């Protein structure tokens, strides 16, 4: 493997440096709502029911998206991590499992100690 082909390992600071797309989605959804409403009115007045129905569907999707965006923005830092949210533990790239460490059996005495027949 060449040095130029080395894949950069994640640092774990991505939640701190990441930018949320919710604000961009909000503006795009508002833009889509305005144009779909304009198209619905224009096509309805010109006697084009098929195009008016298509604009109504786009308008409905844009309004639902606005609702989802508003809901997620009001949830706070869970969906929009800020500087006060600590980064998560990065992937160390050494194949360590991400589950509980070996030996933690949840209090079951036979967990991991028995073979296929059920005996130790």
Coordinates of N, CA and C in Angstrom, one line a residue:
X1 N 0.8 -1.2 0.0 CA 0.0 0.0 0.0 C 0.9 1.2 0.0
X2 N 0.6 2.1 -0.9 CA 1.4 3.4 -1.0 C 1.0 4.4 0.1
X3 N 1.8 5.3 0.4 CA 1.5 6.3 1.5 C 0.4 7.1 1.1
X4 N 0.2 7.4 -0.2 CA -0.9 8.2 -0.7 C -2.2 7.5 -0.6
X5 N -2.2 6.2 -0.4 CA -3.5 5.4 -0.3 C -3.9 5.2 1.1
X6 N -3.3 5.7 2.0 CA -3.6 5.5 3.4 C -4.9 6.2 3.7
X7 N -5.8 5.5 4.4 CA -7.1 6.0 4.7 C -7.0 6.7 6.1
X8 N -7.5 7.9 6.1 CA -7.5 8.7 7.4 C -8.4 8.1 8.4
X9 N -8.0 7.8 9.6 CA -8.9 7.3 10.6 C -9.7 8.4 11.2
X10 N -10.9 8.1 11.6 CA -11.8 9.1 12.2 C -11.2 9.6 13.5
X11 N -11.4 10.8 13.8 CA -10.8 11.4 15.0 C -11.8 11.4 16.2
X12 N -13.1 11.2 15.9 CA -14.0 11.2 17.0 C -14.6 12.6 17.3
X13 N -14.1 13.7 16.6 CA -14.5 15.0 16.8 C -15.6 15.4 15.8
X14 N -16.0 14.5 15.0 CA -17.0 14.8 13.9 C -18.3 15.5 14.5
X15 N -18.9 15.0 15.6 CA -20.1 15.7 16.1 C -19.8 17.1 16.5
X16 N -18.6 17.4 16.9 CA -18.3 18.8 17.2 C -18.1 19.7 16.0
X17 N -17.5 19.1 15.0 CA -17.2 19.9 13.8 C -18.3 19.8 12.7
X18 N -19.2 18.9 12.8 CA -20.2 18.7 11.8 C -21.2 19.8 11.8
X19 N -21.7 20.1 10.6 CA -22.8 21.1 10.4 C -24.1 20.4 10.1
X20 N -25.1 20.8 10.8 CA -26.4 20.2 10.6 C -27.1 20.7 9.3
X21 N -27.7 19.8 8.6 CA -28.3 20.2 7.3 C -29.8 20.7 7.5
X22 N -30.2 20.7 8.8 CA -31.6 21.1 9.0 C -32.0 22.5 8.6
X23 N -31.1 23.4 8.8 CA -31.4 24.8 8.4 C -31.4 24.9 6.9
X24 N -30.6 24.3 6.2 CA -30.6 24.3 4.7 C -31.9 23.6 4.3
X25 N -32.3 22.5 4.9 CA -33.5 21.8 4.5 C -34.7 22.7 4.8
X26 N -34.7 23.5 5.8 CA -35.8 24.4 6.1 C -35.9 25.4 5.0
X27 N -34.8 26.0 4.6 CA -35.0 27.0 3.5 C -35.4 26.4 2.2
X28 N -34.8 25.2 1.9 CA -35.2 24.5 0.6 C -36.7 24.1 0.6
X29 N -37.1 23.7 1.8 CA -38.5 23.3 1.9 C -39.5 24.5 1.8
X30 N -39.1 25.6 2.4 CA -39.9 26.9 2.2 C -39.9 27.3 0.8
X31 N -38.8 27.2 0.1 CA -38.7 27.5 -1.3 C -39.6 26.6 -2.1
X32 N -39.6 25.3 -1.9 CA -40.4 24.4 -2.6 C -41.9 24.6 -2.3
X33 N -42.2 25.0 -1.0 CA -43.6 25.3 -0.7 C -44.1 26.5 -1.4
X34 N -43.3 27.5 -1.5 CA -43.7 28.7 -2.3 C -44.0 28.4 -3.7
X35 N -43.0 27.7 -4.4 CA -43.2 27.4 -5.8 C -44.3 26.4 -6.1
X36 N -44.5 25.4 -5.2 CA -45.6 24.5 -5.4 C -46.9 25.2 -5.2
X37 N -47.0 26.1 -4.3 CA -48.3 26.9 -4.1 C -48.5 27.8 -5.3
X38 N -47.5 28.4 -5.8 CA -47.6 29.2 -7.0 C -48.1 28.4 -8.2
X39 N -47.5 27.2 -8.4 CA -47.8 26.3 -9.5 C -49.3 25.8 -9.3
X40 N -49.7 25.5 -8.1 CA -51.0 25.0 -7.9 C -52.1 26.0 -8.2
X41 N -51.8 27.3 -7.8 CA -52.8 28.3 -8.2 C -52.8 28.6 -9.7
X42 N -51.6 28.7 -10.2 CA -51.5 29.1 -11.7 C -52.1 28.0 -12.5
X43 N -51.8 26.7 -12.3 CA -52.4 25.6 -13.1 C -53.9 25.5 -12.9
X44 N -54.3 25.7 -11.6 CA -55.8 25.7 -11.4 C -56.5 26.7 -12.1
X45 N -55.9 27.9 -12.2 CA -56.6 29.0 -12.9 C -56.6 28.8 -14.4
X46 N -55.6 28.1 -14.9 CA -55.5 27.9 -16.4 C -56.1 26.6 -16.9
X47 N -56.8 25.9 -16.0 CA -57.6 24.7 -16.4 C -56.7 23.5 -16.6
X48 N -55.6 23.4 -15.9 CA -54.7 22.2 -16.0 C -54.8 21.4 -14.8
X49 N -55.8 20.5 -14.6 CA -56.0 19.8 -13.3 C -54.9 18.8 -13.1
X50 N -54.3 18.2 -14.1 CA -53.2 17.2 -13.8 C -52.0 17.9 -13.2
X51 N -51.6 19.0 -13.8 CA -50.4 19.7 -13.3 C -50.7 20.3 -11.9
X52 N -52.0 20.8 -11.7 CA -52.4 21.3 -10.4 C -52.3 20.2 -9.4
X53 N -52.7 19.0 -9.7 CA -52.6 17.9 -8.8 C -51.1 17.5 -8.5
X54 N -50.3 17.6 -9.5 CA -48.8 17.3 -9.2 C -48.3 18.4 -8.3
X55 N -48.6 19.6 -8.5 CA -48.2 20.7 -7.6 C -48.7 20.5 -6.2
X56 N -49.9 20.0 -6.1 CA -50.5 19.8 -4.8 C -49.8 18.7 -4.0
X57 N -49.4 17.7 -4.7 CA -48.6 16.6 -4.1 C -47.2 17.1 -3.6
X58 N -46.6 17.9 -4.5 CA -45.3 18.5 -4.1 C -45.5 19.5 -2.9
X59 N -46.6 20.2 -2.9 CA -46.9 21.1 -1.8 C -47.1 20.3 -0.5
X60 N -47.8 19.2 -0.6 CA -48.0 18.3 0.6 C -46.7 17.8 1.1
X61 N -45.9 17.3 0.3 CA -44.6 16.8 0.7 C -43.7 17.9 1.3
X62 N -43.7 19.1 0.8 CA -42.9 20.2 1.3 C -43.5 20.6 2.7
X63 N -44.8 20.6 2.9 CA -45.3 21.0 4.2 C -45.0 19.9 5.2
X64 N -45.1 18.6 4.9 CA -44.8 17.5 5.8 C -43.3 17.6 6.2
X65 N -42.4 17.9 5.2 CA -41.0 18.1 5.5 C -40.7 19.2 6.4
X66 N -41.5 20.3 6.2 CA -41.4 21.4 7.2 C -41.7 21.0 8.6
X67 N -42.7 20.2 8.7 CA -43.1 19.7 10.0 C -42.0 18.9 10.7
X68 N -41.4 18.0 9.9 CA -40.4 17.1 10.4 C -39.1 17.9 10.8
X69 N -38.8 18.9 9.9 CA -37.6 19.7 10.2 C -37.9 20.5 11.5
X70 N -39.0 21.1 11.6 CA -39.3 21.9 12.8 C -39.3 21.0 14.1
X71 N -39.8 19.8 14.0 CA -39.8 18.9 15.1 C -38.4 18.6 15.5
X72 N -37.5 18.3 14.6 CA -36.1 17.9 14.9 C -35.3 19.1 15.4
X73 N -35.6 20.3 14.9 CA -34.9 21.4 15.3 C -35.2 21.7 16.8
X74 N -36.5 21.5 17.2 CA -36.9 21.7 18.5 C -36.4 20.7 19.5
X75 N -35.9 19.5 19.0 CA -35.4 18.5 19.9 C -34.1 18.9 20.5
X76 N -33.4 19.8 19.9 CA -32.2 20.3 20.4 C -30.9 19.5 20.0
X77 N -29.9 19.5 20.9 CA -28.6 19.0 20.6 C -28.6 17.5 20.3
X78 N -29.6 16.8 20.6 CA -29.6 15.3 20.2 C -29.5 15.2 18.7
X79 N -30.2 16.0 17.9 CA -30.1 15.9 16.5 C -29.2 17.0 15.9
X80 N -28.9 18.0 16.7 CA -28.0 19.1 16.2 C -26.9 19.2 17.3
X81 N -25.9 18.4 17.2 CA -24.8 18.5 18.2 C -24.1 19.9 18.1
X82 N -23.9 20.4 19.3 CA -23.2 21.7 19.3 C -21.8 21.5 20.0
X83 N -21.2 22.6 20.4 CA -19.9 22.6 21.0 C -19.9 22.0 22.4
X84 N -21.1 22.0 23.0 CA -21.2 21.4 24.4 C -21.4 19.9 24.4
X85 N -21.6 19.3 23.2 CA -21.9 17.9 23.2 C -20.5 17.2 22.9
X86 N -20.1 16.3 23.8 CA -18.8 15.7 23.7 C -18.8 14.7 22.5
X87 N -17.6 14.5 21.9 CA -17.5 13.5 20.8 C -17.6 12.1 21.3
X88 N -18.0 11.2 20.4 CA -18.1 9.8 20.8 C -16.8 9.1 20.7
X89 N -16.7 7.9 21.2 CA -15.4 7.2 21.1 C -15.2 6.7 19.7
X90 N -14.0 7.1 19.1 CA -13.8 6.8 17.7 C -13.5 5.3 17.5
X91 N -13.6 4.9 16.3 CA -13.2 3.5 15.9 C -11.7 3.4 15.9
X92 N -11.2 2.5 16.6 CA -9.7 2.4 16.7 C -9.1 1.6 15.6
X93 N -9.9 1.0 14.8 CA -9.4 0.3 13.6 C -8.7 -1.0 13.9
X94 N -8.7 -1.5 15.1 CA -8.0 -2.7 15.5 C -8.9 -3.9 15.6
X95 N -10.1 -3.8 15.2 CA -11.0 -4.9 15.2 C -11.7 -5.2 16.5
X96 N -11.5 -4.3 17.5 CA -12.2 -4.5 18.8 C -13.7 -4.5 18.6
X97 N -14.4 -5.4 19.3 CA -15.9 -5.4 19.2 C -16.4 -4.2 19.8
X98 N -17.6 -3.8 19.4 CA -18.2 -2.6 19.9 C -19.2 -2.9 21.0
X99 N -19.4 -4.2 21.3 CA -20.4 -4.6 22.3 C -19.8 -4.6 23.7
X100 N -20.4 -5.2 24.6 CA -19.9 -5.3 26.0 C -18.6 -6.1 26.0
X101 N -17.7 -5.8 26.9 CA -16.4 -6.5 27.0 C -16.7 -8.0 27.3
X102 N -15.8 -8.9 26.9 CA -15.9 -10.3 27.2 C -16.0 -10.5 28.7
X103 N -16.8 -11.5 29.1 CA -16.9 -11.8 30.5 C -18.1 -11.1 31.2
X104 N -18.7 -10.2 30.6 CA -19.9 -9.6 31.1 C -21.1 -10.3 30.6
X105 N -21.7 -11.2 31.4 CA -22.8 -12.0 30.9 C -24.1 -11.6 31.4
X106 N -24.2 -10.5 32.0 CA -25.6 -10.0 32.4 C -26.1 -10.7 33.6
X107 N -25.3 -11.5 34.4 CA -25.8 -12.1 35.6 C -26.2 -13.6 35.3
X108 N -26.1 -14.1 34.1 CA -26.5 -15.5 33.9 C -25.3 -16.3 34.1
X109 N -25.4 -17.3 35.0 CA -24.2 -18.1 35.3 C -23.7 -19.0 34.2
X110 N -24.6 -19.4 33.3 CA -24.2 -20.3 32.2 C -23.9 -19.6 30.9
X111 N -23.9 -18.3 30.9 CA -23.7 -17.6 29.6 C -22.2 -17.8 29.2
X112 N -22.0 -18.4 28.0 CA -20.7 -18.5 27.4 C -19.9 -19.7 28.0
X113 N -20.4 -20.4 29.0 CA -19.7 -21.4 29.7 C -20.1 -22.8 29.2
X114 N -21.2 -22.9 28.5 CA -21.7 -24.2 28.0 C -21.5 -24.4 26.6
X115 N -21.4 -25.7 26.2 CA -21.2 -26.0 24.8 C -22.6 -26.2 24.2
X116 N -22.6 -26.8 23.0 CA -23.9 -27.0 22.3 C -24.9 -27.9 23.0
X117 N -24.3 -28.8 23.8 CA -25.2 -29.7 24.5 C -25.8 -29.1 25.8
X118 N -25.3 -27.9 26.2 CA -25.9 -27.3 27.4 C -25.0 -27.6 28.6
X119 N -24.0 -28.4 28.5 CA -23.1 -28.8 29.6 C -21.8 -28.0 29.5
X120 N -21.1 -27.8 30.6 CA -19.8 -27.1 30.6 C -18.7 -27.9 29.9

